[in-house]
Coordinates of C-alpha atoms and ligand atoms in Angstrom, one line a residue:
M3 CA 3.5 23.6 -21.7
S4 CA 6.3 23.7 -19.1
K5 CA 6.4 22.6 -15.6
Q6 CA 8.8 20.9 -13.2
I7 CA 7.9 17.3 -12.6
K8 CA 8.4 16.2 -9.0
I9 CA 9.5 12.8 -7.9
T10 CA 8.9 10.6 -4.9
E11 CA 11.7 8.1 -4.4
T12 CA 10.4 4.7 -3.1
I13 CA 13.5 2.6 -2.3
F14 CA 13.0 2.8 1.4
R15 CA 9.4 1.6 1.3
D16 CA 7.6 0.2 -1.8
A17 CA 10.7 -0.8 -3.9
H18 CA 12.1 -3.1 -1.3
Q19 CA 8.6 -4.2 -0.3
S20 CA 8.1 -5.3 -3.9
L21 CA 11.5 -6.8 -4.6
L22 CA 13.1 -7.8 -1.3
A23 CA 10.0 -9.0 0.6
T24 CA 10.3 -5.7 2.7
R25 CA 13.5 -6.8 4.3
L26 CA 15.8 -3.8 3.8
E27 CA 17.4 -3.0 7.2
T28 CA 17.5 0.5 8.7
K29 CA 21.3 0.5 9.0
D30 CA 21.6 0.0 5.2
M31 CA 19.1 2.8 4.5
L32 CA 21.2 5.2 6.7
E33 CA 24.1 4.7 4.3
L34 CA 22.1 6.4 1.6
T35 CA 20.4 9.2 3.5
E36 CA 23.0 11.8 3.0
I37 CA 23.0 11.6 -0.8
L38 CA 19.2 11.3 -1.1
D39 CA 18.6 14.1 1.3
N40 CA 20.2 16.6 -1.0
A41 CA 19.2 15.2 -4.4
G42 CA 16.1 17.3 -4.9
F43 CA 13.2 14.8 -4.5
H44 CA 9.7 16.0 -3.8
S45 CA 9.5 13.3 -1.0
L46 CA 11.0 10.0 0.1
E47 CA 8.5 7.2 0.8
V48 CA 10.0 5.6 3.9
W49 CA 7.4 4.1 6.1
G50 CA 4.1 2.3 6.3
G51 CA 2.6 -0.4 4.0
A52 CA 4.2 -3.7 5.0
T53 CA 7.4 -2.2 6.5
F54 CA 5.9 -1.9 10.0
D55 CA 4.9 -5.5 10.2
S56 CA 8.2 -6.6 8.6
C57 CA 10.4 -4.6 11.0
L58 CA 8.9 -6.3 14.0
R59 CA 8.3 -9.8 12.5
Y60 CA 11.5 -10.4 10.6
L61 CA 14.1 -7.8 11.5
N62 CA 13.5 -7.4 15.2
E63 CA 13.6 -3.7 14.7
D64 CA 11.2 -1.1 16.3
P65 CA 9.5 0.5 13.3
W66 CA 9.1 3.8 15.3
E67 CA 12.8 3.8 16.0
R68 CA 13.4 3.4 12.3
L69 CA 11.2 6.4 11.6
R70 CA 13.0 8.6 14.1
S71 CA 16.4 7.6 12.7
L72 CA 15.3 8.4 9.1
R73 CA 13.9 11.7 10.3
K74 CA 17.2 12.6 12.0
Y75 CA 19.3 11.7 9.0
L76 CA 17.0 13.2 6.3
P77 CA 16.5 16.7 7.8
N78 CA 15.8 18.4 4.4
S79 CA 13.4 15.8 3.0
K80 CA 9.7 15.4 3.2
L81 CA 9.0 11.9 4.6
Q82 CA 6.1 10.0 3.2
M83 CA 4.2 6.9 4.4
L84 CA 1.5 4.6 3.1
L85 CA -1.6 4.0 5.3
R86 CA -4.4 1.6 4.6
G87 CA -7.2 4.0 5.7
Q88 CA -9.2 2.6 8.6
N89 CA -7.0 -0.6 8.5
L90 CA -3.9 1.5 9.3
L91 CA -1.0 -0.8 8.8
G92 CA -2.9 -4.0 9.8
Y93 CA -5.4 -6.3 8.1
R94 CA -8.6 -5.4 9.9
Q95 CA -10.6 -2.2 10.7
Y96 CA -9.6 -0.2 13.8
P97 CA -11.8 2.1 15.8
D98 CA -11.4 5.9 15.4
D99 CA -9.4 6.3 18.7
V100 CA -6.7 4.1 17.3
V101 CA -6.7 5.8 13.9
D102 CA -6.4 9.3 15.6
E103 CA -3.5 8.2 17.8
F104 CA -1.7 6.3 15.1
V105 CA -1.7 9.2 12.7
A106 CA -0.8 11.7 15.5
R107 CA 2.2 9.6 16.6
S108 CA 3.3 9.0 13.0
V109 CA 3.4 12.8 12.3
D110 CA 5.0 13.4 15.7
N111 CA 7.8 11.0 14.9
G112 CA 8.6 12.6 11.6
I113 CA 6.1 11.9 8.8
D114 CA 5.1 14.8 6.5
I115 CA 2.9 13.2 3.9
I116 CA 0.4 10.4 4.5
R117 CA -0.9 8.6 1.4
I118 CA -4.2 7.1 2.5
F119 CA -6.0 4.4 0.5
D120 CA -8.9 1.9 0.9
A121 CA -8.9 -1.3 -1.0
L122 CA -12.6 -0.8 -1.9
N123 CA -12.3 2.9 -2.7
D124 CA -14.9 3.4 0.0
T125 CA -14.4 7.0 1.1
R126 CA -16.0 6.3 4.5
N127 CA -12.9 4.3 5.2
L128 CA -10.6 7.3 4.4
E129 CA -12.5 10.1 6.1
R130 CA -11.1 9.7 9.6
A131 CA -7.5 9.2 8.6
I132 CA -7.6 12.3 6.3
Y133 CA -9.2 14.3 9.1
A134 CA -6.6 13.1 11.6
T135 CA -3.7 13.8 9.2
K136 CA -4.8 17.4 8.7
K137 CA -5.4 17.9 12.4
A138 CA -1.8 16.7 13.0
G139 CA -0.6 19.3 10.6
A140 CA 0.6 16.9 7.9
H141 CA -0.3 16.6 4.2
A142 CA -3.2 14.2 3.5
Q143 CA -2.9 12.5 0.2
A144 CA -6.1 10.5 -0.7
T145 CA -5.8 7.6 -3.1
I146 CA -7.7 6.3 -6.1
V147 CA -7.0 2.5 -6.2
Y148 CA -6.9 1.8 -9.9
T149 CA -8.1 -1.5 -11.2
V150 CA -9.7 -2.9 -14.4
S151 CA -13.1 -4.6 -14.3
P152 CA -16.5 -4.5 -16.0
V153 CA -17.7 -2.1 -13.3
H154 CA -14.8 0.3 -13.2
T155 CA -14.5 3.2 -15.7
I156 CA -12.2 6.2 -16.1
E157 CA -15.3 8.5 -15.5
G158 CA -16.0 6.6 -12.2
F159 CA -12.4 7.2 -11.1
I160 CA -12.7 10.9 -11.9
E161 CA -15.9 11.1 -9.8
L162 CA -14.0 9.4 -7.0
G163 CA -11.3 12.0 -7.3
V164 CA -13.9 14.8 -6.9
E165 CA -15.2 13.1 -3.8
L166 CA -11.7 12.9 -2.3
A167 CA -11.1 16.5 -3.0
K168 CA -14.4 17.3 -1.1
L169 CA -13.0 15.4 1.9
D170 CA -10.4 18.1 2.0
A171 CA -7.5 16.0 0.8
D172 CA -4.3 18.0 0.0
S173 CA -3.5 15.9 -3.1
I174 CA -4.7 12.8 -5.0
C175 CA -2.6 9.7 -5.8
I176 CA -3.6 7.2 -8.5
K177 CA -2.4 3.9 -7.2
D178 CA -1.8 1.3 -9.9
M179 CA -0.5 -1.6 -7.7
A180 CA -0.9 -4.3 -10.4
G181 CA 0.7 -2.4 -13.3
L182 CA -2.6 -2.3 -15.3
L183 CA -2.8 1.3 -16.2
K184 CA -2.2 1.8 -19.9
P185 CA -0.7 5.0 -21.3
L186 CA -3.7 6.3 -23.0
D187 CA -6.0 5.6 -20.0
A188 CA -3.4 7.3 -17.8
K189 CA -3.7 10.3 -20.1
K190 CA -7.5 10.4 -20.0
L191 CA -7.6 9.8 -16.2
V192 CA -5.0 12.5 -15.4
A193 CA -6.5 15.0 -17.8
G194 CA -9.9 14.4 -16.4
L195 CA -8.8 14.8 -12.8
K196 CA -6.8 18.0 -13.6
E197 CA -10.0 19.4 -15.0
A198 CA -12.2 18.3 -12.2
V199 CA -10.1 19.1 -9.1
S200 CA -7.6 21.8 -8.3
I201 CA -5.3 19.8 -6.0
P202 CA -2.0 18.1 -7.2
I203 CA -2.2 14.7 -8.8
Q204 CA 0.5 12.0 -8.2
L205 CA 0.9 8.8 -10.1
H206 CA 2.1 5.6 -8.6
C207 CA 2.6 2.6 -11.0
H208 CA 4.3 -0.7 -10.6
Y209 CA 6.4 -1.7 -13.6
T210 CA 5.1 -5.4 -13.5
S211 CA 3.6 -5.6 -16.9
G212 CA 6.1 -3.2 -18.6
L213 CA 3.6 -0.4 -19.1
A214 CA 4.7 2.0 -16.3
S215 CA 7.3 4.2 -18.0
M216 CA 5.0 4.8 -21.0
S217 CA 2.1 5.6 -18.7
Y218 CA 4.2 8.1 -16.7
L219 CA 5.2 9.9 -19.9
A220 CA 1.5 10.1 -21.0
A221 CA 0.5 11.3 -17.6
I222 CA 3.2 13.9 -17.6
E223 CA 2.0 15.3 -20.9
A224 CA -1.6 15.3 -19.5
G225 CA -0.5 17.4 -16.5
V226 CA 0.4 15.0 -13.6
D227 CA 2.4 16.8 -10.9
V228 CA 4.4 14.0 -9.2
I229 CA 5.5 10.5 -10.1
D230 CA 6.9 7.7 -8.0
T231 CA 10.2 6.1 -9.0
A232 CA 12.9 3.9 -7.5
L233 CA 16.6 4.1 -7.9
S234 CA 17.6 1.6 -10.7
P235 CA 19.1 -1.2 -8.5
L236 CA 15.6 -1.5 -6.9
A237 CA 13.5 -0.6 -9.9
L238 CA 11.6 -2.5 -12.6
G239 CA 10.0 -5.9 -12.1
T240 CA 7.2 -5.6 -9.6
S241 CA 8.7 -2.3 -8.3
Q242 CA 8.6 1.2 -9.8
P243 CA 10.3 2.6 -13.0
P244 CA 13.9 3.7 -12.5
T245 CA 14.5 7.2 -11.1
E246 CA 17.6 7.9 -13.2
T247 CA 15.8 7.0 -16.4
L248 CA 12.9 9.3 -15.8
V249 CA 15.2 12.1 -14.6
A250 CA 17.3 11.8 -17.8
A251 CA 14.2 11.5 -20.0
L252 CA 12.8 14.8 -18.8
K253 CA 16.1 16.6 -18.5
D254 CA 16.3 19.9 -20.5
T255 CA 12.7 19.6 -21.5
G256 CA 9.8 21.7 -20.2
Y257 CA 9.3 18.9 -17.6
D258 CA 12.8 18.9 -16.1
T259 CA 12.8 17.4 -12.6
K260 CA 15.8 19.5 -11.5
I261 CA 17.1 16.4 -9.8
D262 CA 20.9 16.0 -9.9
L263 CA 21.6 12.9 -12.0
Q264 CA 25.2 12.6 -10.7
S265 CA 24.1 12.2 -7.1
L266 CA 21.6 9.5 -8.2
T267 CA 24.4 7.6 -9.9
K268 CA 26.4 7.8 -6.7
A269 CA 23.5 6.6 -4.6
S270 CA 22.8 3.7 -7.0
K271 CA 26.4 2.6 -6.9
R272 CA 26.2 2.4 -3.1
L273 CA 22.8 0.7 -3.2
T274 CA 24.1 -1.9 -5.6
K275 CA 26.9 -2.7 -3.1
I276 CA 24.4 -2.9 -0.2
L277 CA 22.2 -5.3 -2.2
E278 CA 25.0 -7.9 -2.4
N279 CA 23.8 -8.9 1.1
Y280 CA 20.2 -9.4 -0.1
K281 CA 18.5 -11.9 -2.3
K282 CA 17.0 -10.0 -5.2
P283 CA 14.9 -11.9 -7.7
P284 CA 15.8 -11.6 -11.4
I285 CA 14.0 -8.7 -13.0
A286 CA 11.2 -9.9 -15.2
V287 CA 8.2 -8.4 -17.0
D288 CA 5.0 -10.3 -16.4
T289 CA 2.6 -9.6 -19.3
N290 CA 0.2 -12.3 -18.1
V291 CA -1.3 -9.8 -15.7
L292 CA -2.6 -7.8 -18.7
V293 CA -4.8 -10.8 -19.5
S294 CA -5.6 -12.3 -16.1
Q295 CA -5.6 -9.0 -14.1
I296 CA -4.3 -11.1 -11.2
P297 CA -1.1 -9.5 -9.6
G298 CA 1.9 -11.7 -10.0
G299 CA 2.7 -11.8 -6.3
M300 CA -0.8 -13.1 -5.6
L301 CA -0.4 -15.9 -8.2
S302 CA 3.0 -17.1 -6.9
N303 CA 1.6 -17.1 -3.4
L304 CA -1.4 -19.2 -4.4
Q305 CA 0.8 -21.6 -6.4
S306 CA 3.1 -22.2 -3.4
Q307 CA 0.1 -22.8 -1.1
L308 CA -1.3 -25.4 -3.6
E309 CA 2.0 -27.1 -3.7
Q310 CA 2.1 -27.2 0.1
Q311 CA -1.2 -29.1 -0.1
K312 CA 0.3 -31.4 -2.7
M313 CA -2.2 -30.1 -5.2
G314 CA 0.1 -28.3 -7.5
E315 CA -1.7 -29.7 -10.6
K316 CA -4.7 -27.6 -9.7
Y317 CA -3.0 -24.4 -10.6
P318 CA -4.9 -23.9 -13.9
D319 CA -8.2 -24.2 -11.8
I320 CA -7.0 -21.4 -9.5
L321 CA -6.4 -19.2 -12.6
Q322 CA -10.0 -19.8 -13.5
E323 CA -11.4 -19.4 -10.0
V324 CA -9.8 -16.1 -8.9
P325 CA -11.7 -14.0 -11.5
K326 CA -14.9 -15.8 -10.6
V327 CA -14.6 -15.2 -6.9
R328 CA -13.6 -11.6 -7.7
R329 CA -16.8 -11.2 -9.8
D330 CA -18.9 -12.8 -7.0
L331 CA -17.5 -10.3 -4.6
G332 CA -18.4 -7.2 -6.8
Y333 CA -14.9 -6.8 -8.5
P334 CA -12.8 -5.5 -5.5
P335 CA -9.4 -4.2 -6.6
L336 CA -6.8 -7.0 -5.7
V337 CA -4.8 -5.1 -3.1
T338 CA -4.4 -5.8 0.6
P339 CA -6.6 -7.1 2.2
M340 CA -8.8 -8.0 -0.7
S341 CA -6.1 -9.9 -2.6
Q342 CA -5.8 -12.2 0.5
I343 CA -9.6 -12.6 0.9
V344 CA -10.2 -13.4 -2.8
G345 CA -7.0 -15.6 -2.9
V346 CA -7.9 -17.7 0.2
Q347 CA -11.5 -18.3 -0.9
S348 CA -10.3 -19.3 -4.4
L349 CA -8.0 -21.8 -2.7
F350 CA -10.8 -23.2 -0.6
N351 CA -13.1 -23.5 -3.6
V352 CA -10.5 -25.4 -5.7
I353 CA -9.2 -27.6 -2.9
T354 CA -12.6 -28.7 -1.6
G355 CA -14.1 -28.9 -5.1
Q356 CA -17.1 -27.1 -3.8
R357 CA -17.7 -23.4 -4.2
Y358 CA -18.2 -21.6 -0.8
G359 CA -18.5 -24.9 1.0
V360 CA -15.8 -23.7 3.3
K361 CA -15.7 -19.9 4.0
S362 CA -13.1 -17.8 5.8
K363 CA -14.1 -15.4 8.5
E364 CA -12.8 -12.6 6.4
I365 CA -15.1 -13.3 3.4
K366 CA -18.1 -13.4 5.7
D367 CA -17.1 -10.1 7.2
Y368 CA -16.6 -8.7 3.7
V369 CA -20.0 -9.7 2.6
K370 CA -21.5 -8.4 5.8
G371 CA -20.1 -5.0 4.8
L372 CA -17.5 -4.9 7.6
Y373 CA -14.7 -3.9 5.2
G374 CA -16.8 -1.3 3.4
R375 CA -19.0 -1.1 0.4
P376 CA -18.2 -3.5 -2.5
P377 CA -17.5 -1.7 -5.9
T378 CA -20.8 -3.0 -7.2
Q379 CA -23.8 -4.7 -5.4
L380 CA -23.5 -8.4 -4.6
S381 CA -26.2 -10.7 -5.9
P382 CA -28.8 -11.9 -3.3
E383 CA -27.7 -15.5 -4.1
I384 CA -24.0 -14.8 -3.1
I385 CA -25.0 -13.0 0.0
E386 CA -27.3 -15.8 1.1
M387 CA -24.6 -18.4 0.3
I388 CA -22.0 -16.7 2.5
I389 CA -23.7 -15.0 5.4
E390 CA -26.9 -15.3 7.5
G391 CA -29.0 -12.1 7.5
E392 CA -28.4 -8.8 5.7
P393 CA -25.2 -6.8 5.2
I394 CA -24.8 -3.6 7.2
T395 CA -25.2 -0.3 5.4
G396 CA -23.4 2.1 7.7
R397 CA -19.7 3.0 8.1
P398 CA -18.0 -0.2 9.4
A399 CA -15.8 1.6 12.0
D400 CA -19.0 3.0 13.7
L401 CA -19.6 -0.5 15.0
L402 CA -16.2 -0.7 16.8
E403 CA -15.7 0.1 20.5
P404 CA -12.6 2.2 21.4
M405 CA -9.6 0.1 21.9
L406 CA -6.7 2.2 23.2
E407 CA -7.4 2.4 27.0
K408 CA -8.0 -1.3 27.3
A409 CA -4.9 -2.1 25.3
R410 CA -2.9 0.2 27.5
Q411 CA -3.9 -1.7 30.6
E412 CA -3.3 -5.1 29.0
I413 CA 0.3 -4.2 28.0
A414 CA 1.1 -1.8 30.8
E415 CA 4.2 -3.6 32.0
H416 CA 5.8 -3.4 28.6
I417 CA 5.2 0.2 27.7
Q418 CA 8.4 2.2 27.3
Q419 CA 7.1 4.8 24.9
P420 CA 3.6 6.1 23.9
E421 CA 3.9 4.3 20.5
D422 CA 4.2 0.8 22.1
V423 CA 0.4 0.6 22.7
L424 CA -0.2 1.1 18.9
T425 CA 2.3 -1.6 18.0
Y426 CA 0.5 -3.9 20.4
V427 CA -3.0 -3.0 19.0
L428 CA -1.9 -3.6 15.4
F429 CA 0.1 -6.8 16.0
P430 CA -0.6 -8.2 19.5
E431 CA 1.3 -11.4 19.3
I432 CA 4.4 -10.2 17.5
A433 CA 4.5 -7.0 19.6
K434 CA 4.5 -9.0 22.9
K435 CA 7.4 -11.2 21.6
F436 CA 9.2 -8.0 20.4
F437 CA 8.7 -6.3 23.8
E438 CA 10.0 -9.4 25.6
S439 CA 13.1 -9.6 23.5
R440 CA 13.7 -5.9 23.9
N441 CA 13.8 -6.3 27.7
A442 CA 16.0 -9.4 27.6
Ligands
CO1494 CO1 2.9 0.4 -4.6

């Protein structure tokens, strides 16, 4: 068996989102573009996920301007982004007119590949974004969000892959955001998908638990086409496995990446220098996640929120409560926005000492079916405890009125480019502040 393994480099999106709270500035990225553009990557993940929000909220940068700069300085690279299906880059569902326009503008500003996922693996939340991506002439990568639970199986994920291929996706990504995918499961899943569908398979693992490099090798031997890695200064911990290590491991084998190790070393040296201006946490392997299945970032968040309430001693109760709430909600994968919904409700339950006495709007919406279909059916008792009436059965976005025209009128005085209305629809308050400071 011999084939070139392709690599997506993530330092401009996931790696700094995972290790630097998404704070890497555009000017620092531009110092690396020349080396990366010619290194031989399959693609560079540069946009989407939390970077859009973070640009506006913390860096006072226009995310669209960032994308245009990267496009300009990476003329030979395929630029990739991460999109949360019908939630786009926000935390709620948007109507189809917003999805269509957002995808069209993203491609127009330089995106080549859109990785589209839904936290619940509800394909009805992916359909429109896949359609819009293909219509815009870009590559639509549909995602299997990997998790471990009593209702998730390798066979189930393979069936999901078949469904995604039927939606006309150009490739499939297996997204292991919590670092839970074990090598032999990776092998089974990739081999099963390669047999069931004819489109390329990409694997995206976080290193968190220490499994990722092993799972990559197993997946490569099972036929995976592309893997996601990060240059070593922003690798490991909650980020991806190191690019240089994978490139070296596969060099002169049947799986050679054909990426130039020398230019990677040069890029890493420069990146190390840049990172002197950032606060990077010490690299750690968190094997607790293998037992608790709760992502580390979610736990540290909950811990600090308890401490703010002067209830730090309740931390062990939270560890017990998160899996219970997740079970009550039909075992959703703990990824945005489900990690927040499960986390907040677990906090409410522990702080008040009464389960579901206080409920967030988001959990009510979830149980109503407004985020999509839970991985398994909820019990009638849970439904009754959280909402009045019955959950909806249709596609959630079908209930939403178009938003763009109204938003355009609301923000008319601030619009300087067609993208501004999208920024406003996604993050109204922050966008207004940003537009005002831009004019000042
Ligand atoms: Co990721």
